[in-house]
Amino acid sequence: MTLGSWRYYEQEVSVEDYYLSRGQEAGVWVGSGAAALGLSGEVEEGQLARLFDEGRHPVSGAPLGVPYRHDSKRTVVTGFALSFSPPKSVSLVSAFAGPEVAEEVRAAHDSAVRAALSFLEDHAAFSRTGRGGVFQVDTAGFVAAAFTHHTSRAGDPQLHSHVLVANKVLCGDGRWRSLDGREVFAFQKAAGMLYNATLRVELSARLGVEWHPVDRNGQADIRGVPRELIELFSKRRRDVERRGAQRIATLEAMLGRTLTDDERAEQYQWATYNTRPAKTHEDETTLDGRWRMEADAAGWDPARWLPDTLGRHLR
C-alpha cells in the first residue's frame, strides 16, 4: 500500500466504505504491535486514514516515528495488504449447511488467519537500521487491522479476510521505523500454505470433513462438494482468468516468446485489480436466497451433497 494506493482505496473502493460499510462486519485490530499501542476491539471510522495516510496513532494521533509526507515525486509505502481466503468448497459448505456449521467454518478460518499472522510476525516483522539499512532488527510486531467478508465481488459465497499491515513497527530501541518489506514478500507463500494447512486441520477436527489432494499452492477442496457447484460460484475467478489469459497472449505475441511463470503471475495480478466490479451490498438473507435459487436451477440441491460431505458431523 502506498499513498497513491490509499487514494485508490479511498476513492475507488473506499477503505472507510468498503471495509467499514453498513452490513459488513466491523474490522478488528490484530498483531502484537497493535496490542503494544493499546489497540484492541473494533476499528472505528477515521482510524485507518490516521494510521495509513498520516503514519500516526489511530486513536491519539501521536506520530509513530516520522509522519508520512505527501510528495508526488516519490513513492511512500504505507503498508501491506494481505488476503486470506479458503478454497471455494469451504465457503460453499459454510453458505449452505446452516448456522451451526457456518460458525465452525468461521472459527477454523479465524484460527488459520491467526496462525499465518503469528508466523509472519516471527519471520517477517523486522526493520532495518544503520547506514543503508545494513542491520536487520527485531520489532514489537505488526500494527494491523483485519476485515472479514463472506462474499466475493461477484456476489458469490467467498469467506475471506483482508489484513492491512501498517508500515510502522516499534523497534527494540523504542524508535518507530518501517518494516523490512522484503521479508513480507519472501514469506507470503509460506504464510498462505500455513493458513491452508491450519484450516484443513481445524475443519477436519470440527466437522470431520475429508479433502482432495493438496495442489501446488497448498490448497485442497473438501471431498463431496460437486466440482460443478464450485465452478458455478466462481464467477470472479473466471473473469480474472479470462482477462489474464488475454493479456498473456497479447504480450507473448508482441515479445515473440513465452512469458516466464513470474511474468504470467504478474499479468494475472494485473487482471485481479483491473476487473474489480463494485462491491455488492446485498444483505445476507437476499444473497442466501439467490444462491439457493442458482444452485437449484443448476440441479445441485444442497440436500444431495451435504449429507456425504458432512456425514460424520451430522451423525
Short mmCIF file of C-alpha atoms in Angstrom, two decimals:
data_model
loop_
_atom_site.label_atom_id
_atom_site.label_comp_id
_atom_site.label_asym_id
_atom_site.label_seq_id
_atom_site.Cartn_x
_atom_site.Cartn_y
_atom_site.Cartn_z
CA MET A 1 0.00 0.00 0.00
CA THR A 2 1.31 3.44 -0.94
CA LEU A 3 -0.05 6.93 -0.61
CA GLY A 4 -1.25 6.51 -4.18
CA SER A 5 -2.92 3.19 -3.49
CA TRP A 6 -4.54 4.65 -0.41
CA ARG A 7 -6.18 7.19 -2.70
CA TYR A 8 -7.36 4.26 -4.82
CA TYR A 9 -8.89 2.58 -1.77
CA GLU A 10 -10.41 5.85 -0.61
CA GLN A 11 -11.83 6.97 -3.96
CA GLU A 12 -12.49 3.79 -5.95
CA VAL A 13 -13.08 1.15 -3.29
CA SER A 14 -13.01 3.38 -0.21
CA VAL A 15 -11.49 1.62 2.75
CA GLU A 16 -13.74 3.60 5.05
CA ASP A 17 -16.74 2.44 3.00
CA TYR A 18 -15.73 -0.99 1.69
CA TYR A 19 -14.02 -2.18 4.86
CA LEU A 20 -16.36 -0.42 7.28
CA SER A 21 -19.55 -0.36 5.18
CA ARG A 22 -23.01 -0.92 6.51
CA GLY A 23 -23.93 -4.59 6.53
CA GLN A 24 -20.30 -5.74 6.76
CA GLU A 25 -18.50 -6.89 9.88
CA ALA A 26 -16.52 -4.27 11.70
CA GLY A 27 -12.78 -4.63 11.41
CA VAL A 28 -10.68 -5.58 14.42
CA TRP A 29 -7.18 -4.66 15.47
CA VAL A 30 -4.70 -7.53 15.29
CA GLY A 31 -0.97 -8.02 15.72
CA SER A 32 1.46 -7.73 18.60
CA GLY A 33 2.36 -4.20 17.57
CA ALA A 34 -1.28 -3.15 17.77
CA ALA A 35 -1.51 -4.62 21.25
CA ALA A 36 1.62 -2.67 22.26
CA LEU A 37 -0.18 0.52 21.19
CA GLY A 38 -3.20 -0.37 23.29
CA LEU A 39 -5.31 -1.05 20.20
CA SER A 40 -7.97 -3.73 20.59
CA GLY A 41 -11.52 -4.41 19.55
CA GLU A 42 -13.25 -2.82 16.58
CA VAL A 43 -11.70 -0.41 14.10
CA GLU A 44 -13.60 2.86 14.14
CA GLU A 45 -14.19 5.32 11.32
CA GLY A 46 -11.24 7.61 10.65
CA GLN A 47 -8.66 5.40 12.34
CA LEU A 48 -7.43 3.76 9.13
CA ALA A 49 -6.79 7.10 7.48
CA ARG A 50 -4.86 8.33 10.51
CA LEU A 51 -2.63 5.25 10.50
CA PHE A 52 -2.11 4.65 6.78
CA ASP A 53 -2.38 8.17 5.39
CA GLU A 54 -0.57 10.04 8.14
CA GLY A 55 1.56 7.48 9.98
CA ARG A 56 0.04 8.39 13.33
CA HIS A 57 -1.55 6.54 16.23
CA PRO A 58 -5.07 5.62 15.09
CA VAL A 59 -6.64 6.91 18.32
CA SER A 60 -4.42 9.59 19.84
CA GLY A 61 -2.96 10.93 16.60
CA ALA A 62 0.56 10.85 18.08
CA PRO A 63 3.23 10.37 15.38
CA LEU A 64 4.63 6.85 15.03
CA GLY A 65 8.13 7.94 14.15
CA VAL A 66 8.31 10.27 11.18
CA PRO A 67 4.80 11.03 9.81
CA TYR A 68 4.25 10.37 6.12
CA ARG A 69 4.93 13.27 3.76
CA HIS A 70 2.69 13.60 0.72
CA ASP A 71 5.14 14.07 -2.12
CA SER A 72 4.14 13.43 -5.75
CA LYS A 73 7.80 12.97 -6.69
CA ARG A 74 8.39 9.85 -4.62
CA THR A 75 6.55 6.70 -3.63
CA VAL A 76 5.82 6.22 0.04
CA VAL A 77 4.92 2.70 1.17
CA THR A 78 2.36 2.98 3.97
CA GLY A 79 1.54 -0.68 4.47
CA PHE A 80 0.93 -4.14 3.08
CA ALA A 81 -2.47 -5.63 2.22
CA LEU A 82 -2.65 -9.36 2.96
CA SER A 83 -5.57 -11.58 1.96
CA PHE A 84 -6.54 -14.98 3.35
CA SER A 85 -9.24 -16.97 1.59
CA PRO A 86 -10.15 -20.68 1.81
CA PRO A 87 -10.88 -22.89 -1.19
CA LYS A 88 -14.33 -22.30 -2.69
CA SER A 89 -15.68 -25.59 -1.35
CA VAL A 90 -15.17 -24.35 2.21
CA SER A 91 -17.20 -21.22 1.54
CA LEU A 92 -19.96 -23.29 -0.09
CA VAL A 93 -20.22 -25.59 2.93
CA SER A 94 -20.44 -22.52 5.15
CA ALA A 95 -23.10 -20.92 2.94
CA PHE A 96 -25.37 -23.94 2.50
CA ALA A 97 -25.01 -26.08 5.65
CA GLY A 98 -26.70 -23.80 8.19
CA PRO A 99 -25.63 -21.50 11.06
CA GLU A 100 -24.02 -24.16 13.24
CA VAL A 101 -21.66 -25.32 10.51
CA ALA A 102 -21.02 -21.72 9.39
CA GLU A 103 -19.84 -20.89 12.92
CA GLU A 104 -17.41 -23.81 12.86
CA VAL A 105 -16.07 -22.77 9.44
CA ARG A 106 -15.61 -19.20 10.64
CA ALA A 107 -13.82 -20.32 13.79
CA ALA A 108 -11.49 -22.51 11.71
CA HIS A 109 -10.80 -19.63 9.31
CA ASP A 110 -10.06 -17.21 12.16
CA SER A 111 -7.69 -19.72 13.75
CA ALA A 112 -5.88 -20.19 10.43
CA VAL A 113 -5.52 -16.43 9.93
CA ARG A 114 -4.07 -16.06 13.44
CA ALA A 115 -1.58 -18.86 12.75
CA ALA A 116 -0.44 -17.24 9.49
CA LEU A 117 -0.06 -13.82 11.09
CA SER A 118 1.87 -15.29 14.01
CA PHE A 119 4.18 -17.00 11.54
CA LEU A 120 4.74 -13.72 9.67
CA GLU A 121 5.42 -11.86 12.90
CA ASP A 122 8.06 -14.46 13.77
CA HIS A 123 9.71 -14.46 10.34
CA ALA A 124 8.91 -11.17 8.62
CA ALA A 125 8.24 -8.45 11.21
CA PHE A 126 11.71 -6.90 11.03
CA SER A 127 13.09 -3.45 10.37
CA ARG A 128 16.49 -2.13 9.33
CA THR A 129 18.94 0.32 10.86
CA GLY A 130 22.40 1.62 10.12
CA ARG A 131 23.81 3.25 7.04
CA GLY A 132 21.92 1.90 4.06
CA GLY A 133 19.85 -0.32 6.36
CA VAL A 134 22.74 -2.74 6.83
CA PHE A 135 21.43 -4.15 10.14
CA GLN A 136 18.18 -6.08 10.43
CA VAL A 137 16.49 -5.65 13.82
CA ASP A 138 13.55 -7.25 15.60
CA THR A 139 10.35 -5.35 16.36
CA ALA A 140 7.27 -5.49 18.58
CA GLY A 141 5.27 -6.95 15.68
CA PHE A 142 2.55 -5.83 13.29
CA VAL A 143 0.14 -2.97 13.75
CA ALA A 144 -2.68 -4.36 11.64
CA ALA A 145 -6.42 -4.36 11.10
CA ALA A 146 -8.36 -7.42 9.92
CA PHE A 147 -11.63 -7.28 7.99
CA THR A 148 -13.63 -10.42 7.25
CA HIS A 149 -16.23 -10.74 4.49
CA HIS A 150 -18.41 -13.58 3.29
CA THR A 151 -18.86 -12.83 -0.42
CA SER A 152 -16.73 -12.21 -3.48
CA ARG A 153 -17.05 -9.04 -5.53
CA ALA A 154 -19.21 -11.04 -7.92
CA GLY A 155 -21.63 -11.78 -5.09
CA ASP A 156 -20.70 -15.46 -4.74
CA PRO A 157 -20.06 -17.20 -1.40
CA GLN A 158 -16.43 -16.48 -0.51
CA LEU A 159 -15.24 -16.23 3.06
CA HIS A 160 -12.08 -14.12 3.19
CA SER A 161 -10.12 -11.76 5.42
CA HIS A 162 -8.16 -8.67 4.45
CA VAL A 163 -5.36 -7.84 6.87
CA LEU A 164 -3.92 -4.34 6.41
CA VAL A 165 -0.45 -4.19 7.97
CA ALA A 166 0.95 -0.74 8.67
CA ASN A 167 4.46 0.09 7.53
CA LYS A 168 5.23 1.22 11.06
CA VAL A 169 6.95 -1.07 13.59
CA LEU A 170 8.33 -0.39 17.06
CA CYS A 171 11.98 -1.42 17.33
CA GLY A 172 13.83 -2.57 20.45
CA ASP A 173 15.44 0.85 20.94
CA GLY A 174 12.00 2.45 21.26
CA ARG A 175 12.04 4.04 17.81
CA TRP A 176 9.39 3.58 15.12
CA ARG A 177 10.71 2.53 11.74
CA SER A 178 9.48 0.95 8.51
CA LEU A 179 9.02 -2.77 8.01
CA ASP A 180 11.61 -4.66 6.01
CA GLY A 181 9.14 -5.33 3.21
CA ARG A 182 11.43 -7.81 1.50
CA GLU A 183 10.77 -10.29 4.29
CA VAL A 184 7.00 -9.89 3.98
CA PHE A 185 7.20 -10.74 0.28
CA ALA A 186 9.68 -13.57 0.86
CA PHE A 187 7.39 -15.36 3.31
CA GLN A 188 3.99 -14.62 1.78
CA LYS A 189 3.64 -18.02 0.06
CA ALA A 190 4.75 -19.92 3.15
CA ALA A 191 2.21 -17.97 5.21
CA GLY A 192 -0.52 -18.83 2.71
CA MET A 193 0.35 -22.51 2.86
CA LEU A 194 0.33 -22.43 6.66
CA TYR A 195 -3.09 -20.76 6.58
CA ASN A 196 -4.47 -23.54 4.35
CA ALA A 197 -2.85 -26.35 6.35
CA THR A 198 -4.23 -24.96 9.62
CA LEU A 199 -7.66 -24.57 8.05
CA ARG A 200 -7.70 -28.24 6.99
CA VAL A 201 -6.65 -29.43 10.43
CA GLU A 202 -9.28 -27.27 12.12
CA LEU A 203 -12.13 -28.27 9.81
CA SER A 204 -11.21 -31.95 9.92
CA ALA A 205 -11.40 -31.81 13.72
CA ARG A 206 -14.53 -29.64 13.88
CA LEU A 207 -16.61 -31.13 11.07
CA GLY A 208 -14.95 -34.41 10.17
CA VAL A 209 -14.58 -33.43 6.51
CA GLU A 210 -12.13 -35.11 4.14
CA TRP A 211 -10.01 -33.47 1.46
CA HIS A 212 -8.90 -33.86 -2.12
CA PRO A 213 -5.10 -33.87 -2.72
CA VAL A 214 -3.29 -30.63 -1.97
CA ASP A 215 -2.32 -28.64 -5.07
CA ARG A 216 0.92 -26.75 -5.77
CA ASN A 217 -0.46 -23.67 -3.98
CA GLY A 218 -1.15 -25.61 -0.80
CA GLN A 219 -4.93 -25.69 -1.27
CA ALA A 220 -7.37 -28.58 -1.32
CA ASP A 221 -11.13 -28.75 -1.70
CA ILE A 222 -13.47 -30.64 0.60
CA ARG A 223 -14.49 -34.04 -0.73
CA GLY A 224 -18.16 -34.30 -1.65
CA VAL A 225 -18.66 -30.72 -2.80
CA PRO A 226 -19.51 -31.02 -6.53
CA ARG A 227 -16.93 -29.54 -8.90
CA GLU A 228 -19.79 -28.16 -11.00
CA LEU A 229 -21.09 -26.24 -7.98
CA ILE A 230 -17.61 -24.84 -7.30
CA GLU A 231 -17.40 -23.62 -10.89
CA LEU A 232 -20.91 -22.16 -10.74
CA PHE A 233 -19.98 -19.95 -7.80
CA SER A 234 -16.52 -18.94 -9.10
CA LYS A 235 -17.59 -16.07 -11.37
CA ARG A 236 -14.88 -13.72 -10.11
CA ARG A 237 -12.10 -16.25 -10.79
CA ARG A 238 -13.37 -16.88 -14.32
CA ASP A 239 -13.27 -13.14 -15.05
CA VAL A 240 -9.70 -12.84 -13.79
CA GLU A 241 -8.50 -15.93 -15.67
CA ARG A 242 -10.09 -14.76 -18.93
CA ARG A 243 -8.61 -11.26 -18.72
CA GLY A 244 -5.22 -12.57 -17.59
CA ALA A 245 -5.07 -15.07 -20.46
CA GLN A 246 -5.87 -12.30 -22.93
CA ARG A 247 -3.05 -10.14 -21.56
CA ILE A 248 -0.58 -13.03 -21.65
CA ALA A 249 -1.44 -13.92 -25.24
CA THR A 250 -1.05 -10.29 -26.34
CA LEU A 251 2.32 -9.87 -24.62
CA GLU A 252 3.70 -13.17 -25.91
CA ALA A 253 2.75 -12.16 -29.46
CA MET A 254 4.47 -8.78 -29.03
CA LEU A 255 7.63 -10.25 -27.46
CA GLY A 256 7.81 -13.33 -29.65
CA ARG A 257 8.41 -15.61 -26.68
CA THR A 258 6.65 -17.42 -23.86
CA LEU A 259 6.30 -15.47 -20.62
CA THR A 260 8.01 -16.82 -17.52
CA ASP A 261 5.96 -18.08 -14.58
CA ASP A 262 6.65 -14.83 -12.69
CA GLU A 263 5.61 -12.74 -15.69
CA ARG A 264 2.41 -14.74 -16.09
CA ALA A 265 1.63 -14.33 -12.39
CA GLU A 266 2.14 -10.58 -12.77
CA GLN A 267 -0.44 -10.45 -15.57
CA TYR A 268 -3.00 -12.37 -13.52
CA GLN A 269 -2.34 -9.98 -10.65
CA TRP A 270 -3.00 -7.08 -13.02
CA ALA A 271 -6.22 -8.76 -14.11
CA THR A 272 -7.29 -9.16 -10.48
CA TYR A 273 -7.01 -5.43 -9.86
CA ASN A 274 -8.45 -4.34 -13.19
CA THR A 275 -11.55 -6.50 -13.30
CA ARG A 276 -12.94 -5.48 -9.93
CA PRO A 277 -16.69 -4.91 -10.03
CA ALA A 278 -18.31 -2.71 -7.42
CA LYS A 279 -18.69 -4.47 -4.09
CA THR A 280 -22.23 -5.77 -3.61
CA HIS A 281 -24.12 -4.64 -0.52
CA GLU A 282 -26.96 -7.16 -0.67
CA ASP A 283 -27.92 -8.38 2.78
CA GLU A 284 -27.25 -11.99 3.73
CA THR A 285 -30.92 -13.01 3.52
CA THR A 286 -31.18 -11.82 -0.07
CA LEU A 287 -27.87 -13.44 -1.01
CA ASP A 288 -28.78 -16.75 0.62
CA GLY A 289 -32.00 -16.91 -1.37
CA ARG A 290 -30.22 -16.09 -4.62
CA TRP A 291 -27.50 -18.69 -4.00
CA ARG A 292 -30.08 -21.40 -3.37
CA MET A 293 -32.02 -20.49 -6.50
CA GLU A 294 -28.81 -20.63 -8.58
CA ALA A 295 -27.86 -24.00 -7.11
CA ASP A 296 -31.36 -25.41 -7.62
CA ALA A 297 -31.51 -24.15 -11.20
CA ALA A 298 -28.23 -25.95 -11.92
CA GLY A 299 -29.52 -29.15 -10.36
CA TRP A 300 -27.37 -29.03 -7.22
CA ASP A 301 -29.77 -29.02 -4.30
CA PRO A 302 -27.58 -29.00 -1.13
CA ALA A 303 -29.61 -31.92 0.19
CA ARG A 304 -27.94 -34.05 -2.50
CA TRP A 305 -24.33 -33.49 -1.49
CA LEU A 306 -24.18 -32.12 2.08
CA PRO A 307 -25.02 -35.44 3.84
CA ASP A 308 -21.98 -37.16 2.30
CA THR A 309 -19.71 -34.16 2.80
CA LEU A 310 -20.65 -33.67 6.46
CA GLY A 311 -21.66 -37.22 7.29
CA ARG A 312 -19.65 -37.58 10.46
CA HIS A 313 -20.64 -34.15 11.75
CA LEU A 314 -24.35 -34.70 11.04
CA ARG A 315 -24.32 -38.04 12.87
#
